[in-house]
PDB file of C-alpha atoms in Angstrom:
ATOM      1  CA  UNK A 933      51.922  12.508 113.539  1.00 50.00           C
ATOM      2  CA  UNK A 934      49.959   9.167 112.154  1.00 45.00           C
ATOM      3  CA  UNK A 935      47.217  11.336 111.397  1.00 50.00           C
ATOM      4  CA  UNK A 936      48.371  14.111 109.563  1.00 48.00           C
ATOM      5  CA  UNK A 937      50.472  11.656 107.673  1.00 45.00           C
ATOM      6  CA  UNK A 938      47.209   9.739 106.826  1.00 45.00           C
ATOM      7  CA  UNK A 939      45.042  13.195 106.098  1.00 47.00           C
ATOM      8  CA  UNK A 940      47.816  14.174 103.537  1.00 51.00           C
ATOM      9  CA  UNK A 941      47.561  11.154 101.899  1.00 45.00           C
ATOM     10  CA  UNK A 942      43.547  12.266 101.569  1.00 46.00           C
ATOM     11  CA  UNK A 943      44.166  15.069 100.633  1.00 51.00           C
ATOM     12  CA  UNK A 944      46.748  14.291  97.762  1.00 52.00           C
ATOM     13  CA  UNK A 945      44.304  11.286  96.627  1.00 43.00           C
ATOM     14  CA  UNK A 946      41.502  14.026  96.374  1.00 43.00           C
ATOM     15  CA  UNK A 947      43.752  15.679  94.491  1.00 45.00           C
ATOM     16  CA  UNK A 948      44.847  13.387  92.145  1.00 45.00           C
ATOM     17  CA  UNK A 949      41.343  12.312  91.351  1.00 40.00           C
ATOM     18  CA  UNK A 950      40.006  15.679  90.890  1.00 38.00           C
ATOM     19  CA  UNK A 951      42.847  16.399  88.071  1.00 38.00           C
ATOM     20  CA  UNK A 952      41.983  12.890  86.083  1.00 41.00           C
ATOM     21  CA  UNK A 953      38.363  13.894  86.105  1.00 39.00           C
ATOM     22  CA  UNK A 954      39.469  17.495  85.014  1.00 36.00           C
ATOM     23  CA  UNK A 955      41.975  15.980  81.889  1.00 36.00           C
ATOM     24  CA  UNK A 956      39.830  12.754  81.170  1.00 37.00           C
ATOM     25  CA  UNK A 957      36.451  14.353  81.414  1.00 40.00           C
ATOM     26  CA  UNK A 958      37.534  17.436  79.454  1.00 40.00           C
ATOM     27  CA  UNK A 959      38.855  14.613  76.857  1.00 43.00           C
ATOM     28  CA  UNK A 960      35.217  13.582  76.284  1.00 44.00           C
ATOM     29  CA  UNK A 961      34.022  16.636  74.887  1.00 50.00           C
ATOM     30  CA  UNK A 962      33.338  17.878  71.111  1.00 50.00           C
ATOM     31  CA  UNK A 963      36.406  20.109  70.126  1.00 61.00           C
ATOM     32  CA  UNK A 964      34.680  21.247  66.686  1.00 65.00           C
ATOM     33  CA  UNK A 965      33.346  25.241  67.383  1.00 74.00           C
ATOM     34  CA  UNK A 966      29.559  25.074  67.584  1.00 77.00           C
ATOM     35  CA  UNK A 967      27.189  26.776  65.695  1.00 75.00           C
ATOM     36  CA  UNK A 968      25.228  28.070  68.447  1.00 65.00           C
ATOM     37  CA  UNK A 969      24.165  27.149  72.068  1.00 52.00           C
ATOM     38  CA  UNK A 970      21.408  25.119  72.009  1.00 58.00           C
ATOM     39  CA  UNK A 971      19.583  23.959  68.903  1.00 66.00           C
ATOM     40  CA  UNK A 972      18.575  26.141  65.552  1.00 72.00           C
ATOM     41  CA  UNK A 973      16.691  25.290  62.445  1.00 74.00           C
ATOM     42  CA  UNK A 974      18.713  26.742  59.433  1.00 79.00           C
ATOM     43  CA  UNK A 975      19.359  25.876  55.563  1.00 83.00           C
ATOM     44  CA  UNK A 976      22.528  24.660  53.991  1.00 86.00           C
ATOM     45  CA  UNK A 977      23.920  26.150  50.710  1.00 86.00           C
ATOM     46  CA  UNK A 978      26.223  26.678  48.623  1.00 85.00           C
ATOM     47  CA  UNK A 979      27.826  29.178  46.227  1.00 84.00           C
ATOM     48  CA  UNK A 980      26.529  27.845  42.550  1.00 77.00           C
ATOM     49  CA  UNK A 981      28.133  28.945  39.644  1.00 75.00           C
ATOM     50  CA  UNK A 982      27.281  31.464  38.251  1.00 77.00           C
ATOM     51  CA  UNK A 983      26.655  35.407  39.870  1.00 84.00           C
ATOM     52  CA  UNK A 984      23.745  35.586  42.191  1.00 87.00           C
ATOM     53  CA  UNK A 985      23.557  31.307  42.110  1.00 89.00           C
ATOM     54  CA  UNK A 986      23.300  29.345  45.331  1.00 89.00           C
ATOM     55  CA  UNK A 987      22.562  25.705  45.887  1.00 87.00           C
ATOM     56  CA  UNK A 988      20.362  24.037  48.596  1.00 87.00           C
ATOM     57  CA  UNK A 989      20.454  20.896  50.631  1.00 86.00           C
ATOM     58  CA  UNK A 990      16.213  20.549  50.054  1.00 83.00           C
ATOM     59  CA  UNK A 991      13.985  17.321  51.348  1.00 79.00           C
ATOM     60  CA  UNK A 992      11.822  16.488  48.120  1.00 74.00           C
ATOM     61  CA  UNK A 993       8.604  14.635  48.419  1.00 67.00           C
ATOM     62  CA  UNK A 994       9.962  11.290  46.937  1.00 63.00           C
ATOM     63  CA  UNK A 995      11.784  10.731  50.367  1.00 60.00           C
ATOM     64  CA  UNK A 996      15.229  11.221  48.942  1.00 70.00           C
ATOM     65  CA  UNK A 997      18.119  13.990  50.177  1.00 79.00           C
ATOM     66  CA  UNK A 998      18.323  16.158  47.157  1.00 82.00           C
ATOM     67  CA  UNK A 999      20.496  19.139  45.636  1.00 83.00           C
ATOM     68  CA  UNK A1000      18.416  22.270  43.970  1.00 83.00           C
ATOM     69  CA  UNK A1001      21.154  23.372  41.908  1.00 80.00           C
ATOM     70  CA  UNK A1002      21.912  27.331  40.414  1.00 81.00           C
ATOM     71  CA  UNK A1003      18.446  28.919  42.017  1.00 89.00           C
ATOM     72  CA  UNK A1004      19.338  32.654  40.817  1.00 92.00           C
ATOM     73  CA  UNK A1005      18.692  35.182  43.806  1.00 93.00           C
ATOM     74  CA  UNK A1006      17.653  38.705  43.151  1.00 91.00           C
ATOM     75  CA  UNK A1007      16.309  41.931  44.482  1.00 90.00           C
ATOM     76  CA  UNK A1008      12.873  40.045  44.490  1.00 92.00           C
ATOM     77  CA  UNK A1009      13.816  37.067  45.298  1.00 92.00           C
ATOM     78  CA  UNK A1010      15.722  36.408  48.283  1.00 91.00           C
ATOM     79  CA  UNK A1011      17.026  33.541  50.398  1.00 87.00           C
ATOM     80  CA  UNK A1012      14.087  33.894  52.493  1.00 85.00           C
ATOM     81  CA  UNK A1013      12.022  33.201  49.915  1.00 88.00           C
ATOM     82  CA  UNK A1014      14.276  30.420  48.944  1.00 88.00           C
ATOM     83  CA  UNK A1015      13.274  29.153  52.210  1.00 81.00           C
ATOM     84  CA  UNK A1016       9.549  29.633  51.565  1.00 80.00           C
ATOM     85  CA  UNK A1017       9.293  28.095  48.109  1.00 84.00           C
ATOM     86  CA  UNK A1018      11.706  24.608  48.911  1.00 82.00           C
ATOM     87  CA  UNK A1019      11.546  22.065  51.895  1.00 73.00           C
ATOM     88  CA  UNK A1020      14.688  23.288  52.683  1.00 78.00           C
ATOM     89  CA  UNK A1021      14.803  23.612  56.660  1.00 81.00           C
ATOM     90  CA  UNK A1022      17.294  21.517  58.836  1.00 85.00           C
ATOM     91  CA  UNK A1023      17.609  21.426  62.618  1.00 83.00           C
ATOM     92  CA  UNK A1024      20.850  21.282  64.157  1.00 85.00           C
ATOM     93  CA  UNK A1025      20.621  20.090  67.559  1.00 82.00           C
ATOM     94  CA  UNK A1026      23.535  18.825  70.266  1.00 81.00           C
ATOM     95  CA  UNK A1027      24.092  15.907  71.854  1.00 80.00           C
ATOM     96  CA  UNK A1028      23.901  16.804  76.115  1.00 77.00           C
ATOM     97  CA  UNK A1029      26.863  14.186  76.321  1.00 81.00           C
ATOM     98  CA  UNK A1030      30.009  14.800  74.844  1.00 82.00           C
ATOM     99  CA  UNK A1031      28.724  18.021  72.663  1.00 83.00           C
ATOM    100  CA  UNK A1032      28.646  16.969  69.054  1.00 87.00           C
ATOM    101  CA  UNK A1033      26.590  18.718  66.996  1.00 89.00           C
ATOM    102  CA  UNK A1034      24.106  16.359  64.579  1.00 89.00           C
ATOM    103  CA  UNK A1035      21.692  17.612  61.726  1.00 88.00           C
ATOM    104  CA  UNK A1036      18.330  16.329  60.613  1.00 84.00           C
ATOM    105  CA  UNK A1037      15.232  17.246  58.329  1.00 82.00           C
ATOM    106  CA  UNK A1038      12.893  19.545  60.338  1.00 78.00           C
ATOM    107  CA  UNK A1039      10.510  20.616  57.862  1.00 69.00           C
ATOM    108  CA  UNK A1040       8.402  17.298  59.249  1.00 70.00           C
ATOM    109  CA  UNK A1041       9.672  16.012  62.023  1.00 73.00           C
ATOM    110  CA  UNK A1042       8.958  12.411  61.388  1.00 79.00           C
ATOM    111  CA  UNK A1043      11.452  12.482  58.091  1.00 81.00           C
ATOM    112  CA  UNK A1044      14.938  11.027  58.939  1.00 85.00           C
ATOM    113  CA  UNK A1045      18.363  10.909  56.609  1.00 87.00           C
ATOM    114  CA  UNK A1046      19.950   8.311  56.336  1.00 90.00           C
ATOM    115  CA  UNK A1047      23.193   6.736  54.661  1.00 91.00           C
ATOM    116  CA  UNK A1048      22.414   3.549  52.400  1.00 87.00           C
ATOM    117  CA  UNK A1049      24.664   1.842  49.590  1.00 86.00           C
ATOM    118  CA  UNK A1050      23.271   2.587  45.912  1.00 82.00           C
ATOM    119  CA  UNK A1051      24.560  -0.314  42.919  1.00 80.00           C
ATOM    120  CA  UNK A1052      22.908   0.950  40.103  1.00 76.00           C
ATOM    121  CA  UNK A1053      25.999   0.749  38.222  1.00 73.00           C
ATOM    122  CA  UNK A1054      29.377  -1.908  39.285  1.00 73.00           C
ATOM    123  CA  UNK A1055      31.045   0.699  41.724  1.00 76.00           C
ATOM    124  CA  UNK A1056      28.909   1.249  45.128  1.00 80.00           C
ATOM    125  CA  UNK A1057      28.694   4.389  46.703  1.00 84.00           C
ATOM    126  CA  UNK A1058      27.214   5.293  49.539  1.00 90.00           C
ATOM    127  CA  UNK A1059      24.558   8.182  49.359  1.00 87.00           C
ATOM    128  CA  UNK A1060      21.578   9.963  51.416  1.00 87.00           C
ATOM    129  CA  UNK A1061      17.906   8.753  51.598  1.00 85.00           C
ATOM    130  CA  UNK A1062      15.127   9.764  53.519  1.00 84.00           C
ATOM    131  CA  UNK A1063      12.921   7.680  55.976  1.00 84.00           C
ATOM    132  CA  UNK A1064       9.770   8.543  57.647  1.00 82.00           C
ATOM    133  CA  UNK A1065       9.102   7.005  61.705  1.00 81.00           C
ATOM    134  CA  UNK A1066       6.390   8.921  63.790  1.00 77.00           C
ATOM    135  CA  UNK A1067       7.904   7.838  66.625  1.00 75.00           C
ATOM    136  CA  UNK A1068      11.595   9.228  67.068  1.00 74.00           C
ATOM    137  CA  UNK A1069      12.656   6.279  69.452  1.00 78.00           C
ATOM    138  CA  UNK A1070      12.531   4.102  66.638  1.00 81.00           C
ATOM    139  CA  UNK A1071      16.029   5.674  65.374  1.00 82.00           C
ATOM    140  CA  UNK A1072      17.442   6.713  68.306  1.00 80.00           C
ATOM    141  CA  UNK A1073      21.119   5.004  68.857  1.00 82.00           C
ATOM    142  CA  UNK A1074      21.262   4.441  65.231  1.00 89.00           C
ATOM    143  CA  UNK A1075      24.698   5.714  63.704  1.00 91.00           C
ATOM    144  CA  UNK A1076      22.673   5.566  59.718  1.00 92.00           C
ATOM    145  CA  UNK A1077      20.005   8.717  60.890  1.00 90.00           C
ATOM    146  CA  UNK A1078      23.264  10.514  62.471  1.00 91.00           C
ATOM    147  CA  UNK A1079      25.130  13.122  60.386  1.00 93.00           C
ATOM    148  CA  UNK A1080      27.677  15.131  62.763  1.00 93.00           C
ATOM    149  CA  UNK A1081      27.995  19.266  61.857  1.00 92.00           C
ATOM    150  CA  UNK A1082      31.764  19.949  61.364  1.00 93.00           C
ATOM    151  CA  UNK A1083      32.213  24.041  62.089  1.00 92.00           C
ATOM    152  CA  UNK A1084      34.878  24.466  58.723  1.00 91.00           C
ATOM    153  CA  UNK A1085      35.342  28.637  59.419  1.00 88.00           C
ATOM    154  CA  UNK A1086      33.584  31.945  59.620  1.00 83.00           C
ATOM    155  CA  UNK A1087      31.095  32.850  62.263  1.00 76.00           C
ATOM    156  CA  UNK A1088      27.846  34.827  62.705  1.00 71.00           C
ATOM    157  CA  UNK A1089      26.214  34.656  59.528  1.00 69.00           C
ATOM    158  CA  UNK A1090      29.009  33.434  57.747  1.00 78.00           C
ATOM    159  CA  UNK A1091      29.690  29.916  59.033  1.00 87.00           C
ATOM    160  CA  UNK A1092      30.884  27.162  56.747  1.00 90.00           C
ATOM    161  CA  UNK A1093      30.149  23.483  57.584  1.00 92.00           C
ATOM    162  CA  UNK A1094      31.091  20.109  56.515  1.00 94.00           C
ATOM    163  CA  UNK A1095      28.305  16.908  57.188  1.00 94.00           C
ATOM    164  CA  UNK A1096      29.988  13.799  58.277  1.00 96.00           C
ATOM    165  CA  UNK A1097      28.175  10.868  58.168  1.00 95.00           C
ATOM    166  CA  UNK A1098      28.296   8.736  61.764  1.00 94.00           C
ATOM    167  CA  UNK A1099      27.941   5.930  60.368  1.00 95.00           C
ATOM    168  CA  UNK A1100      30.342   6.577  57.837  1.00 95.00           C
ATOM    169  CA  UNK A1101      33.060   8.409  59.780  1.00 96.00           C
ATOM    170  CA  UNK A1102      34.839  10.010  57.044  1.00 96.00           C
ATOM    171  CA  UNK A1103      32.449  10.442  54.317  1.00 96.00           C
ATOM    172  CA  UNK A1104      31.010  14.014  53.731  1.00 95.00           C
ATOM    173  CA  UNK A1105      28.017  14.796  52.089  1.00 91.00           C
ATOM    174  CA  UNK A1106      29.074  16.200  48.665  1.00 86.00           C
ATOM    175  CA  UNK A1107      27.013  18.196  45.614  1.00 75.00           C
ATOM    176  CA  UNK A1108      27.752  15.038  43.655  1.00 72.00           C
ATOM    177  CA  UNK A1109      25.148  13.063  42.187  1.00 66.00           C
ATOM    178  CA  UNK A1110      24.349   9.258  41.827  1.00 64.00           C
ATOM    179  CA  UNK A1111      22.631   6.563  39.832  1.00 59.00           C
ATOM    180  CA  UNK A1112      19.137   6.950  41.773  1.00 63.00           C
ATOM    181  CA  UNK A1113      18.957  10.393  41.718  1.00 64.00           C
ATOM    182  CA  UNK A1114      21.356  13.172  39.321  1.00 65.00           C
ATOM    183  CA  UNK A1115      20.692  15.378  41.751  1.00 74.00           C
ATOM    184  CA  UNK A1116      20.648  13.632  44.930  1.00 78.00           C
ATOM    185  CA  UNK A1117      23.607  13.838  47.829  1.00 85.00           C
ATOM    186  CA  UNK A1118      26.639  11.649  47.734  1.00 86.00           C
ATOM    187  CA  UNK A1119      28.875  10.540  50.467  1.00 91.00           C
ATOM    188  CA  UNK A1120      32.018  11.046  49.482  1.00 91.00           C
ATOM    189  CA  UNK A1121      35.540   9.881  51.719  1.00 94.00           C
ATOM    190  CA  UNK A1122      37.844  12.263  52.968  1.00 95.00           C
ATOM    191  CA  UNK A1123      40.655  12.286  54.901  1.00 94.00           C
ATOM    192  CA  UNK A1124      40.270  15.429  56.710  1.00 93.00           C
ATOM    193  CA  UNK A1125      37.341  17.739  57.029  1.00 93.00           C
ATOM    194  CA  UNK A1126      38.477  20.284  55.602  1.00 93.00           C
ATOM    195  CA  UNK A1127      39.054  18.865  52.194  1.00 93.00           C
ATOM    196  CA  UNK A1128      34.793  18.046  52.377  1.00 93.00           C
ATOM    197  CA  UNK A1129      32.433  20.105  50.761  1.00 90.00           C
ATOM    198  CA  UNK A1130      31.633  24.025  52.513  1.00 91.00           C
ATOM    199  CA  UNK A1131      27.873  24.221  52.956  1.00 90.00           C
ATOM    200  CA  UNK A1132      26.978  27.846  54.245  1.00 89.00           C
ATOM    201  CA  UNK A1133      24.230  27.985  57.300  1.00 87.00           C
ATOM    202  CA  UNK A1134      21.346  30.297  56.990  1.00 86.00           C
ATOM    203  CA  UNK A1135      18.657  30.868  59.617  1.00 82.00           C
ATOM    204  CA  UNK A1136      15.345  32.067  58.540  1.00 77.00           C
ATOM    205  CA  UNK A1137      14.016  34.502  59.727  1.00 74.00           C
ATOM    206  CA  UNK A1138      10.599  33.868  62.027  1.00 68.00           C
ATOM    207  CA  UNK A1139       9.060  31.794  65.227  1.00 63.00           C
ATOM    208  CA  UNK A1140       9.852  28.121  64.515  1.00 61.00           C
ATOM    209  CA  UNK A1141       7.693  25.507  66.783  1.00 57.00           C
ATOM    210  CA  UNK A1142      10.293  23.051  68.454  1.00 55.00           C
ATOM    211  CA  UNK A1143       9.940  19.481  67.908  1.00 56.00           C
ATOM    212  CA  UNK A1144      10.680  16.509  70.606  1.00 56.00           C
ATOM    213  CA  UNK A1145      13.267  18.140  72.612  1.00 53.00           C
ATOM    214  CA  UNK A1146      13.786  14.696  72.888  1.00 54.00           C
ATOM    215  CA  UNK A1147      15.588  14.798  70.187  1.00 54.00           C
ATOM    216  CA  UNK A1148      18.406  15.993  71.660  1.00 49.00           C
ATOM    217  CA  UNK A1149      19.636  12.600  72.848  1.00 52.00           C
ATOM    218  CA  UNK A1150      19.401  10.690  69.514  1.00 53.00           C
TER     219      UNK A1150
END
């Protein structure tokens, strides 16, 4: 009788521990909808005003985040060629852990956003830069280079986003400007996602070379 008392007890312990690691572990993971499995290399835009207008999220050569406002598409022009003409591609990749999503520059892969403080004039506001390390390492565990993908609606080819900043949790990159750049990427606070700026996803068309895969665990 001793022992089947003492081999329920096991068996209700087992129990118990494999329905904390079911409801705590699930706990741990992203609850955002993804993009896709794995990672992609896409280009963020937006509706511009105007019929025909969209908007990109494009890495200039002066090493700062920038906004390519009201670039008119037509039947000769398309958002592939959009693609073509601007450094305009972005890698989304996802973190093996607890299945956030992050985004960074993958037209080089040594090029980095980041979130710094501009006081050009009395108020400061926090915007996007760019930084350039060969070596990836030197980032990694570094909430400034992290910028997690918020899945806002739609799916397929018509997925909204919103960009959070990690180090900034609850400031979205926004189509505002600031006093470095008219034309360069704003953080700007929100108290819910969905209030934050829509950038649509579009994936190019094409073979794209994967960088570091270890990337993944920036």
């Amino acid at each position: 009788m001793k022992s089947i008392k003492i081999k329920s007890f096991i068996n209700s312990l087992f129990c118990a521990v494999i329905l904390a690691t079911l409801v705590f572990g699930g706990c741990t993971k992203s609850e955002d909808p993804k993009l896709v499995s794995g990672n992609i290399r896409g280009v963020f835009y937006y509706e511009g005003d105007g019929e025909n207008k969209i908007t990109i999220l494009e890495s200039s050569d002066v090493f700062t985040v920038v906004i390519r406002r009201n670039l008119t598409l037509f039947d000769g022009y398309t958002i592939e060629d959009v693609v073509d003409d601007y450094d305009a591609h972005y890698k989304v990749y996802t973190d093996p852990i607890n299945g956030d999503q992050y985004i960074k520059i993958y037209t080089e892969e040594s090029r980095w956003m980041f979130v710094a403080e501009d006081n050009t004039f009395s108020t400061p506001l926090w915007i996007l830069r760019n930084d350039r390390f060969d070596n990836w390492s030197k980032v990694r565990g570094k909430d400034q280079y992290k910028f997690k993908v918020h899945v806002i609606s739609g799916s397929g080819d018509n997925i909204e986003i919103a960009i959070e900043s990690k180090f900034k949790p609850g400031f979205y990159l926004s189509e505002l400007g600031h006093g470095l750049s008219a034309n360069g990427l704003r953080l700007t606070e929100h108290d819910n996602k969905d209030k934050a700026k829509r950038f649509k996803v579009y994936k190019p068309k094409g073979t794209f070379i994967e960088g570091d895969p270890a990337l993944i665990n920036l």
